[in-house]
Amino acid sequence: MDRLVITGGERLEGQIPVSGAKNAALPLMCAGLLSKDSLVLSNLPQLADIRTLADLLKGHGAELNVERDGGLNGGGRTLSIATPEITSTTAPYDIVRKMRASILVLGPLLAREGEATVSLPGGCAIGNRPIDLHLKGFQEMGAEIELKEGYVRAHAPGGKLTGGTVHFPIVSVGATENILMAATLAEGTTIIENAAREPEISDLAHCLNKMGARITGIGTETLTVEGVPALHGAEHAVMPDRIEAGSYAAAAAITNGRIELIGKNLKSVLTGSYDVLKDAGLGFEQTDGGLMCWLKTDRIQGINVVTQPYPGFPTDMQAQVMALMTLCDGASVITETIFENRFMHVPELTRMGADITVHGNTATVRGVKKLLGAPVMATDLRASMSLVLAGLAAEGDTLVNRIYHLDRGYEGLVQKLTACGAKIIREKADGV
């Protein structure tokens, strides 16, 4: 098992290209099951989750070919997915257990074949993320659902889903994506009410429309989908990763550095995080290549922030902002409303000298003058990045263990940070 060794105290300066968004790429790849023709996705990030989903799609009959740059394991950026025939409608536990996003094959399989058997994804380190809303939505489209032996068995009588009104009592990104994909091939019109509005969903909807779907209301809480008999091939570029962009902006601030994020429309991409980071003292300036980020104030400014569904402050940036606040001037209050158990990075930050008190879903962070390097353990993807940020600013060496979490969501992290002057290496942990 690998770990990161970070020698803190280096001011970061340089350029960091923002990769394609993992949270956009995964549902886009699942959309490849909806058509016999090729869906060509460019700007695809090279991550463990991408490889896991690629394996799952192959098991359903998808033919995956990398174009231009050499493959999923060789720096490839463009992936062609064609599924001329669904060879299996079962998503097995051995793959689904590795990644919750695997549940997103349920909608495409059910829509195209009229049946699907998908392993229940189980729990998650940052809290329970049940799929009840997914299943309720499919039932409202005429599907019969059975839970048996750890699997969801879904069947559409007559072989086709039917349009209907799907109302989500609470906002769910995954359920919105699953129902949206399924509705493209349903008979009749489907209206999705209280749909999640995350830009990754809009990215998916725009791609589906390129494939011949008829989706309106994109970017709003009401999506209307007029079902079509079949979808065709298309080309689509994966949107930039807004969480990666926000994370590296935080790296510029916590090291009192200056980083130019390279990518298109990054200010818009950072909606939800942009104002919070500005309140914390960050300066932003649009450049020809993207967005320049630096700390405008003498010290990081304390803030009060609450995680909310888009366009509010994203829960996926909460841990990184908390790391930033450990060095703030004064105190900060961070309230987590999306997931339970998403303060597991707090004990690790405390090991580095942070002053954090947690009461329920609220953390009070009192800024300290400095952090000290220490051995720490990552508990989930975003917690991992918070520890990297703290390590970049800390005195001495920080050893971040269990970094396989980072491999799921940050492409080329060591290389990108090293290029900006960070002292960070990846090595085998002792005894491994």
Short mmCIF file of C-alpha atoms in Angstrom, two decimals:
data_model
loop_
_atom_site.label_atom_id
_atom_site.label_comp_id
_atom_site.label_asym_id
_atom_site.label_seq_id
_atom_site.Cartn_x
_atom_site.Cartn_y
_atom_site.Cartn_z
CA MET A 1 0.00 0.00 0.00
CA ASP A 2 1.41 3.39 -1.00
CA ARG A 3 1.61 6.58 1.01
CA LEU A 4 2.53 10.19 0.38
CA VAL A 5 5.44 11.91 2.10
CA ILE A 6 5.01 15.68 2.10
CA THR A 7 7.64 18.12 3.34
CA GLY A 8 5.64 21.24 4.04
CA GLY A 9 6.43 24.92 3.94
CA GLU A 10 6.97 25.35 0.20
CA ARG A 11 5.17 28.19 -1.55
CA LEU A 12 3.37 26.77 -4.59
CA GLU A 13 3.60 28.65 -7.85
CA GLY A 14 2.85 27.52 -11.38
CA GLN A 15 0.13 26.04 -13.55
CA ILE A 16 -2.17 23.10 -12.86
CA PRO A 17 -4.39 21.70 -15.63
CA VAL A 18 -7.86 20.83 -14.32
CA SER A 19 -8.82 17.30 -15.33
CA GLY A 20 -12.19 16.13 -16.52
CA ALA A 21 -14.73 15.66 -13.74
CA LYS A 22 -14.96 12.15 -12.32
CA ASN A 23 -18.52 12.80 -11.18
CA ALA A 24 -19.45 13.75 -14.74
CA ALA A 25 -17.42 11.04 -16.47
CA LEU A 26 -18.96 8.08 -14.62
CA PRO A 27 -22.61 8.67 -15.61
CA LEU A 28 -21.48 9.62 -19.13
CA MET A 29 -19.75 6.27 -19.44
CA CYS A 30 -22.92 4.51 -18.27
CA ALA A 31 -24.83 6.36 -20.98
CA GLY A 32 -22.76 4.35 -23.45
CA LEU A 33 -25.01 1.37 -22.64
CA LEU A 34 -28.01 3.19 -24.12
CA SER A 35 -26.89 3.00 -27.75
CA LYS A 36 -25.54 0.45 -30.19
CA ASP A 37 -23.38 3.17 -31.70
CA SER A 38 -20.17 4.72 -30.37
CA LEU A 39 -20.21 7.38 -27.68
CA VAL A 40 -16.86 9.17 -27.82
CA LEU A 41 -15.88 10.90 -24.58
CA SER A 42 -12.89 13.25 -24.55
CA ASN A 43 -11.21 14.91 -21.55
CA LEU A 44 -11.73 11.69 -19.61
CA PRO A 45 -9.74 11.62 -16.34
CA GLN A 46 -7.45 8.67 -15.68
CA LEU A 47 -8.62 7.40 -12.29
CA ALA A 48 -9.20 4.14 -10.45
CA ASP A 49 -12.97 4.65 -10.56
CA ILE A 50 -12.86 5.08 -14.35
CA ARG A 51 -11.03 1.77 -14.71
CA THR A 52 -13.46 0.03 -12.36
CA LEU A 53 -16.47 1.23 -14.30
CA ALA A 54 -14.79 0.31 -17.59
CA ASP A 55 -14.50 -3.28 -16.34
CA LEU A 56 -18.17 -3.29 -15.35
CA LEU A 57 -19.31 -1.96 -18.73
CA LYS A 58 -17.28 -4.60 -20.56
CA GLY A 59 -19.16 -7.23 -18.58
CA HIS A 60 -22.41 -5.90 -20.05
CA GLY A 61 -21.11 -6.13 -23.61
CA ALA A 62 -19.66 -2.66 -24.09
CA GLU A 63 -16.72 -2.39 -26.46
CA LEU A 64 -14.23 0.18 -25.16
CA ASN A 65 -11.55 1.66 -27.35
CA VAL A 66 -9.14 4.41 -26.46
CA GLU A 67 -8.33 6.87 -29.19
CA ARG A 68 -5.45 9.31 -29.65
CA ASP A 69 -3.41 8.87 -26.48
CA GLY A 70 -2.81 5.28 -25.58
CA GLY A 71 -5.38 3.80 -23.28
CA LEU A 72 -6.95 3.87 -19.86
CA ASN A 73 -3.64 2.87 -18.29
CA GLY A 74 -1.44 4.90 -20.61
CA GLY A 75 -2.56 8.49 -20.31
CA GLY A 76 -5.47 8.17 -22.74
CA ARG A 77 -7.86 11.09 -22.91
CA THR A 78 -10.52 9.95 -25.36
CA LEU A 79 -12.64 6.84 -24.90
CA SER A 80 -15.06 5.31 -27.39
CA ILE A 81 -17.86 3.17 -25.94
CA ALA A 82 -20.08 1.09 -28.22
CA THR A 83 -22.58 -1.50 -27.02
CA PRO A 84 -24.01 -3.24 -30.10
CA GLU A 85 -25.57 -5.86 -27.86
CA ILE A 86 -26.18 -6.12 -24.12
CA THR A 87 -24.59 -9.47 -23.30
CA SER A 88 -25.46 -9.44 -19.60
CA THR A 89 -27.98 -7.49 -17.53
CA THR A 90 -26.35 -8.44 -14.23
CA ALA A 91 -23.90 -6.14 -12.40
CA PRO A 92 -22.09 -8.42 -9.94
CA TYR A 93 -21.21 -7.63 -6.34
CA ASP A 94 -17.46 -8.07 -6.87
CA ILE A 95 -17.36 -4.93 -9.03
CA VAL A 96 -20.25 -2.89 -7.65
CA ARG A 97 -18.84 -3.11 -4.10
CA LYS A 98 -15.76 -1.16 -5.24
CA MET A 99 -17.69 1.93 -6.31
CA ARG A 100 -21.17 3.18 -5.50
CA ALA A 101 -21.54 4.87 -8.89
CA SER A 102 -21.92 1.38 -10.39
CA ILE A 103 -25.62 1.62 -9.53
CA LEU A 104 -25.89 3.98 -12.50
CA VAL A 105 -25.93 1.03 -14.91
CA LEU A 106 -29.37 0.11 -13.56
CA GLY A 107 -31.26 2.79 -15.52
CA PRO A 108 -29.60 2.19 -18.90
CA LEU A 109 -29.92 -1.62 -18.64
CA LEU A 110 -33.56 -1.45 -17.58
CA ALA A 111 -34.40 1.07 -20.32
CA ARG A 112 -32.72 -0.84 -23.12
CA GLU A 113 -33.38 -4.46 -22.14
CA GLY A 114 -36.44 -4.19 -19.91
CA GLU A 115 -34.64 -5.90 -17.04
CA ALA A 116 -31.59 -5.52 -14.83
CA THR A 117 -30.05 -7.23 -11.82
CA VAL A 118 -27.62 -5.01 -9.94
CA SER A 119 -25.89 -5.67 -6.65
CA LEU A 120 -26.81 -3.36 -3.81
CA PRO A 121 -23.80 -1.06 -3.34
CA GLY A 122 -23.88 -1.22 0.45
CA GLY A 123 -22.70 1.45 2.88
CA CYS A 124 -20.14 4.19 2.51
CA ALA A 125 -17.41 5.56 4.75
CA ILE A 126 -19.00 9.03 4.80
CA GLY A 127 -22.46 7.76 5.64
CA ASN A 128 -25.35 5.77 4.26
CA ARG A 129 -26.38 6.62 0.74
CA PRO A 130 -29.47 4.49 0.14
CA ILE A 131 -30.86 3.92 -3.34
CA ASP A 132 -34.52 4.09 -2.29
CA LEU A 133 -35.10 7.15 -4.48
CA HIS A 134 -33.69 5.37 -7.52
CA LEU A 135 -36.03 2.41 -7.02
CA LYS A 136 -39.09 4.56 -6.28
CA GLY A 137 -38.45 6.47 -9.51
CA PHE A 138 -38.25 3.30 -11.57
CA GLN A 139 -41.47 2.03 -9.99
CA GLU A 140 -43.20 5.24 -11.02
CA MET A 141 -42.10 4.43 -14.55
CA GLY A 142 -43.78 1.03 -14.38
CA ALA A 143 -40.90 -1.15 -13.23
CA GLU A 144 -41.39 -4.03 -10.84
CA ILE A 145 -38.65 -4.11 -8.20
CA GLU A 146 -37.54 -7.04 -6.04
CA LEU A 147 -34.73 -7.03 -3.49
CA LYS A 148 -33.29 -10.50 -3.14
CA GLU A 149 -30.00 -11.89 -1.84
CA GLY A 150 -28.29 -8.51 -1.92
CA TYR A 151 -29.39 -7.65 -5.44
CA VAL A 152 -31.92 -5.30 -7.00
CA ARG A 153 -33.93 -7.17 -9.60
CA ALA A 154 -35.86 -4.79 -11.83
CA HIS A 155 -38.28 -5.74 -14.58
CA ALA A 156 -40.35 -3.63 -16.97
CA PRO A 157 -43.57 -5.43 -17.94
CA GLY A 158 -43.78 -5.62 -21.70
CA GLY A 159 -40.08 -4.91 -21.93
CA LYS A 160 -40.38 -1.10 -21.84
CA LEU A 161 -40.50 1.54 -19.16
CA THR A 162 -43.34 4.04 -19.44
CA GLY A 163 -43.24 7.77 -18.94
CA GLY A 164 -44.60 9.26 -15.74
CA THR A 165 -44.02 11.89 -13.11
CA VAL A 166 -41.11 11.13 -10.80
CA HIS A 167 -41.00 13.41 -7.77
CA PHE A 168 -38.00 13.24 -5.46
CA PRO A 169 -38.84 14.19 -1.85
CA ILE A 170 -35.20 15.17 -1.38
CA VAL A 171 -32.58 16.12 -3.93
CA SER A 172 -30.47 13.18 -5.13
CA VAL A 173 -27.78 13.47 -7.77
CA GLY A 174 -27.46 9.74 -8.43
CA ALA A 175 -31.21 9.12 -8.59
CA THR A 176 -31.67 12.06 -10.97
CA GLU A 177 -28.96 10.68 -13.27
CA ASN A 178 -30.33 7.14 -13.19
CA ILE A 179 -33.93 8.16 -13.94
CA LEU A 180 -32.81 10.66 -16.58
CA MET A 181 -30.92 8.01 -18.53
CA ALA A 182 -33.75 5.50 -18.24
CA ALA A 183 -36.36 8.04 -19.36
CA THR A 184 -34.63 8.66 -22.69
CA LEU A 185 -35.83 5.27 -24.00
CA ALA A 186 -39.13 5.05 -22.10
CA GLU A 187 -42.47 5.12 -23.89
CA GLY A 188 -44.05 8.54 -23.46
CA THR A 189 -42.92 11.57 -21.49
CA THR A 190 -41.24 11.54 -18.10
CA ILE A 191 -41.21 14.57 -15.81
CA ILE A 192 -38.57 14.59 -13.08
CA GLU A 193 -39.51 16.96 -10.26
CA ASN A 194 -37.10 18.27 -7.62
CA ALA A 195 -34.25 17.07 -9.82
CA ALA A 196 -30.71 17.76 -8.70
CA ARG A 197 -29.19 20.71 -10.57
CA GLU A 198 -25.49 19.88 -10.32
CA PRO A 199 -23.53 20.82 -13.47
CA GLU A 200 -22.54 17.17 -13.89
CA ILE A 201 -26.23 16.40 -14.48
CA SER A 202 -26.48 19.16 -17.08
CA ASP A 203 -23.35 17.73 -18.71
CA LEU A 204 -25.04 14.32 -18.89
CA ALA A 205 -28.27 15.79 -20.27
CA HIS A 206 -26.44 17.71 -22.99
CA CYS A 207 -24.60 14.53 -23.99
CA LEU A 208 -27.84 12.53 -24.09
CA ASN A 209 -29.40 15.17 -26.32
CA LYS A 210 -26.43 14.86 -28.67
CA MET A 211 -27.26 11.13 -28.79
CA GLY A 212 -30.82 11.91 -29.88
CA ALA A 213 -32.62 12.23 -26.55
CA ARG A 214 -35.26 14.91 -26.08
CA ILE A 215 -34.59 16.56 -22.73
CA THR A 216 -35.73 20.04 -21.76
CA GLY A 217 -35.42 22.03 -18.53
CA ILE A 218 -31.69 21.34 -18.30
CA GLY A 219 -30.18 23.13 -15.31
CA THR A 220 -33.54 23.50 -13.54
CA GLU A 221 -35.28 21.44 -10.88
CA THR A 222 -37.80 20.09 -13.42
CA LEU A 223 -36.53 17.92 -16.27
CA THR A 224 -38.88 16.82 -19.03
CA VAL A 225 -37.84 13.81 -21.13
CA GLU A 226 -39.74 12.73 -24.21
CA GLY A 227 -38.82 9.10 -24.81
CA VAL A 228 -37.41 8.02 -28.17
CA PRO A 229 -37.13 4.53 -29.72
CA ALA A 230 -33.33 4.55 -29.84
CA LEU A 231 -30.27 6.71 -29.29
CA HIS A 232 -27.32 7.06 -31.65
CA GLY A 233 -23.64 7.82 -31.28
CA ALA A 234 -22.16 11.20 -30.38
CA GLU A 235 -19.01 13.00 -29.30
CA HIS A 236 -18.82 14.84 -26.00
CA ALA A 237 -16.12 16.47 -23.88
CA VAL A 238 -16.29 15.81 -20.13
CA MET A 239 -16.64 19.05 -18.15
CA PRO A 240 -13.73 20.23 -15.91
CA ASP A 241 -13.69 18.91 -12.35
CA ARG A 242 -15.02 21.67 -10.09
CA ILE A 243 -13.88 19.88 -6.92
CA GLU A 244 -10.35 19.41 -8.21
CA ALA A 245 -10.27 23.08 -9.24
CA GLY A 246 -11.44 24.18 -5.78
CA SER A 247 -8.94 21.87 -4.09
CA TYR A 248 -5.97 23.34 -5.95
CA ALA A 249 -7.23 26.87 -5.35
CA ALA A 250 -7.14 26.00 -1.65
CA ALA A 251 -3.58 24.71 -2.12
CA ALA A 252 -2.55 28.11 -3.48
CA ALA A 253 -4.04 29.84 -0.44
CA ILE A 254 -2.78 27.51 2.28
CA THR A 255 0.81 27.82 0.97
CA ASN A 256 0.52 31.56 0.29
CA GLY A 257 1.30 30.70 -3.31
CA ARG A 258 -0.02 31.56 -6.74
CA ILE A 259 -1.48 28.90 -9.01
CA GLU A 260 -3.03 29.29 -12.45
CA LEU A 261 -5.75 26.68 -12.98
CA ILE A 262 -5.87 25.74 -16.66
CA GLY A 263 -9.28 24.99 -18.13
CA LYS A 264 -12.40 26.45 -19.68
CA ASN A 265 -15.06 28.48 -17.82
CA LEU A 266 -13.50 27.72 -14.43
CA LYS A 267 -15.17 30.61 -12.62
CA SER A 268 -18.53 29.19 -13.63
CA VAL A 269 -17.36 25.66 -12.84
CA LEU A 270 -16.49 26.80 -9.30
CA THR A 271 -20.05 27.96 -8.54
CA GLY A 272 -20.74 27.16 -4.89
CA SER A 273 -17.07 27.22 -3.89
CA TYR A 274 -16.04 30.49 -5.55
CA ASP A 275 -17.73 32.91 -3.12
CA VAL A 276 -16.73 30.83 -0.08
CA LEU A 277 -13.08 30.85 -1.14
CA LYS A 278 -13.23 34.59 -1.85
CA ASP A 279 -14.63 35.16 1.65
CA ALA A 280 -11.67 33.16 2.98
CA GLY A 281 -9.32 35.69 1.37
CA LEU A 282 -8.58 34.18 -2.03
CA GLY A 283 -8.10 36.36 -5.07
CA PHE A 284 -9.18 35.18 -8.51
CA GLU A 285 -8.34 36.58 -11.92
CA GLN A 286 -9.38 35.18 -15.26
CA THR A 287 -6.49 34.49 -17.63
CA ASP A 288 -6.22 33.39 -21.24
CA GLY A 289 -5.71 29.83 -20.05
CA GLY A 290 -8.03 29.69 -17.08
CA LEU A 291 -8.10 31.19 -13.59
CA MET A 292 -5.30 32.59 -11.39
CA CYS A 293 -5.66 31.89 -7.64
CA TRP A 294 -3.78 33.39 -4.69
CA LEU A 295 -4.27 34.60 -1.09
CA LYS A 296 -5.00 38.34 -1.13
CA THR A 297 -5.03 38.84 2.64
CA ASP A 298 -2.21 38.51 5.19
CA ARG A 299 -3.87 35.45 6.68
CA ILE A 300 -6.70 33.16 5.71
CA GLN A 301 -9.99 34.67 6.86
CA GLY A 302 -12.39 32.76 9.10
CA ILE A 303 -15.79 31.97 7.56
CA ASN A 304 -19.12 30.40 8.44
CA VAL A 305 -20.29 27.97 5.79
CA VAL A 306 -23.00 25.33 5.35
CA THR A 307 -22.86 22.51 2.78
CA GLN A 308 -25.89 22.53 0.49
CA PRO A 309 -27.08 21.01 -2.78
CA TYR A 310 -25.99 22.85 -5.90
CA PRO A 311 -25.71 25.80 -6.37
CA GLY A 312 -24.77 25.95 -2.69
CA PHE A 313 -21.40 25.11 -1.15
CA PRO A 314 -20.59 21.49 -2.12
CA THR A 315 -20.08 18.83 0.52
CA ASP A 316 -17.16 17.56 -1.57
CA MET A 317 -15.24 20.76 -0.72
CA GLN A 318 -15.99 20.74 3.00
CA ALA A 319 -12.89 18.82 4.10
CA GLN A 320 -10.56 20.95 1.96
CA VAL A 321 -12.01 24.20 3.30
CA MET A 322 -11.68 22.87 6.85
CA ALA A 323 -7.98 22.26 6.22
CA LEU A 324 -7.73 25.85 5.01
CA MET A 325 -9.51 27.14 8.10
CA THR A 326 -7.05 25.44 10.47
CA LEU A 327 -4.73 28.41 9.76
CA CYS A 328 -7.38 31.12 9.65
CA ASP A 329 -7.36 34.41 11.52
CA GLY A 330 -9.96 33.86 14.24
CA ALA A 331 -12.50 31.06 14.09
CA SER A 332 -14.71 29.35 11.53
CA VAL A 333 -17.92 27.34 11.75
CA ILE A 334 -18.54 24.59 9.19
CA THR A 335 -21.90 22.81 9.11
CA GLU A 336 -22.35 19.58 7.16
CA THR A 337 -25.95 18.94 6.04
CA ILE A 338 -25.50 16.41 3.22
CA PHE A 339 -23.74 13.37 4.73
CA GLU A 340 -23.38 12.04 8.23
CA ASN A 341 -19.89 10.93 9.32
CA ARG A 342 -18.17 13.41 7.05
CA PHE A 343 -15.94 14.84 9.76
CA MET A 344 -13.64 11.82 9.93
CA HIS A 345 -10.70 13.98 8.87
CA VAL A 346 -11.02 16.03 12.08
CA PRO A 347 -8.98 13.68 14.33
CA GLU A 348 -6.25 13.53 11.69
CA LEU A 349 -6.07 17.31 11.32
CA THR A 350 -5.99 17.56 15.11
CA ARG A 351 -2.93 15.27 15.13
CA MET A 352 -1.23 17.99 13.09
CA GLY A 353 -2.02 20.68 15.64
CA ALA A 354 -5.41 21.89 14.41
CA ASP A 355 -7.93 23.18 16.98
CA ILE A 356 -11.30 21.74 15.96
CA THR A 357 -14.38 20.99 18.07
CA VAL A 358 -17.28 18.99 16.66
CA HIS A 359 -20.85 19.11 17.96
CA GLY A 360 -23.21 16.99 15.89
CA ASN A 361 -23.00 18.17 12.29
CA THR A 362 -21.13 21.40 13.11
CA ALA A 363 -17.38 21.87 13.44
CA THR A 364 -15.83 24.96 15.03
CA VAL A 365 -12.30 25.57 13.77
CA ARG A 366 -10.08 27.98 15.69
CA GLY A 367 -7.12 29.08 13.62
CA VAL A 368 -3.64 28.20 14.83
CA LYS A 369 -0.33 29.84 13.89
CA LYS A 370 1.12 26.69 12.36
CA LEU A 371 0.52 23.01 11.67
CA LEU A 372 3.09 20.29 12.39
CA GLY A 373 3.76 17.32 10.16
CA ALA A 374 2.60 13.94 11.46
CA PRO A 375 1.62 10.46 10.26
CA VAL A 376 -2.07 10.60 9.29
CA MET A 377 -4.56 8.23 7.72
CA ALA A 378 -7.02 9.06 4.94
CA THR A 379 -10.59 7.87 5.46
CA ASP A 380 -12.23 8.91 2.19
CA LEU A 381 -11.47 10.76 -1.03
CA ARG A 382 -12.02 14.37 0.06
CA ALA A 383 -10.60 13.77 3.55
CA SER A 384 -7.46 12.58 1.80
CA MET A 385 -7.12 15.87 -0.03
CA SER A 386 -7.64 17.84 3.18
CA LEU A 387 -4.66 16.03 4.69
CA VAL A 388 -2.55 16.76 1.61
CA LEU A 389 -3.42 20.47 1.92
CA ALA A 390 -2.53 20.48 5.61
CA GLY A 391 0.73 18.69 4.85
CA LEU A 392 1.69 21.26 2.23
CA ALA A 393 1.48 23.99 4.88
CA ALA A 394 2.81 22.09 7.90
CA GLU A 395 6.30 22.26 9.35
CA GLY A 396 8.20 19.02 8.84
CA ASP A 397 7.08 15.82 7.15
CA THR A 398 3.51 14.58 6.85
CA LEU A 399 2.92 10.93 5.97
CA VAL A 400 -0.49 10.38 4.39
CA ASN A 401 -1.46 6.71 4.49
CA ARG A 402 -4.21 4.85 2.59
CA ILE A 403 -3.92 7.10 -0.44
CA TYR A 404 -5.82 4.68 -2.67
CA HIS A 405 -8.71 7.02 -1.93
CA LEU A 406 -6.86 9.80 -3.78
CA ASP A 407 -6.37 7.55 -6.80
CA ARG A 408 -10.14 7.47 -7.15
CA GLY A 409 -10.55 11.20 -7.66
CA TYR A 410 -7.35 13.18 -8.31
CA GLU A 411 -5.51 12.53 -11.55
CA GLY A 412 -1.74 13.00 -11.38
CA LEU A 413 -1.85 14.73 -8.01
CA VAL A 414 1.84 14.24 -7.17
CA GLN A 415 2.96 15.38 -10.61
CA LYS A 416 0.71 18.45 -10.60
CA LEU A 417 1.81 19.60 -7.15
CA THR A 418 5.48 18.84 -7.80
CA ALA A 419 5.35 20.98 -10.93
CA CYS A 420 4.34 23.92 -8.70
CA GLY A 421 7.18 23.41 -6.25
CA ALA A 422 5.70 21.05 -3.68
CA LYS A 423 7.99 18.54 -1.98
CA ILE A 424 5.82 15.47 -2.25
CA ILE A 425 6.68 11.89 -3.14
CA ARG A 426 4.79 8.63 -3.35
CA GLU A 427 6.38 5.60 -1.77
CA LYS A 428 5.58 2.16 -0.44
CA ALA A 429 4.50 2.18 3.18
CA ASP A 430 6.79 0.43 5.65
CA GLY A 431 6.40 -3.32 5.61
CA VAL A 432 4.34 -3.38 2.41
#
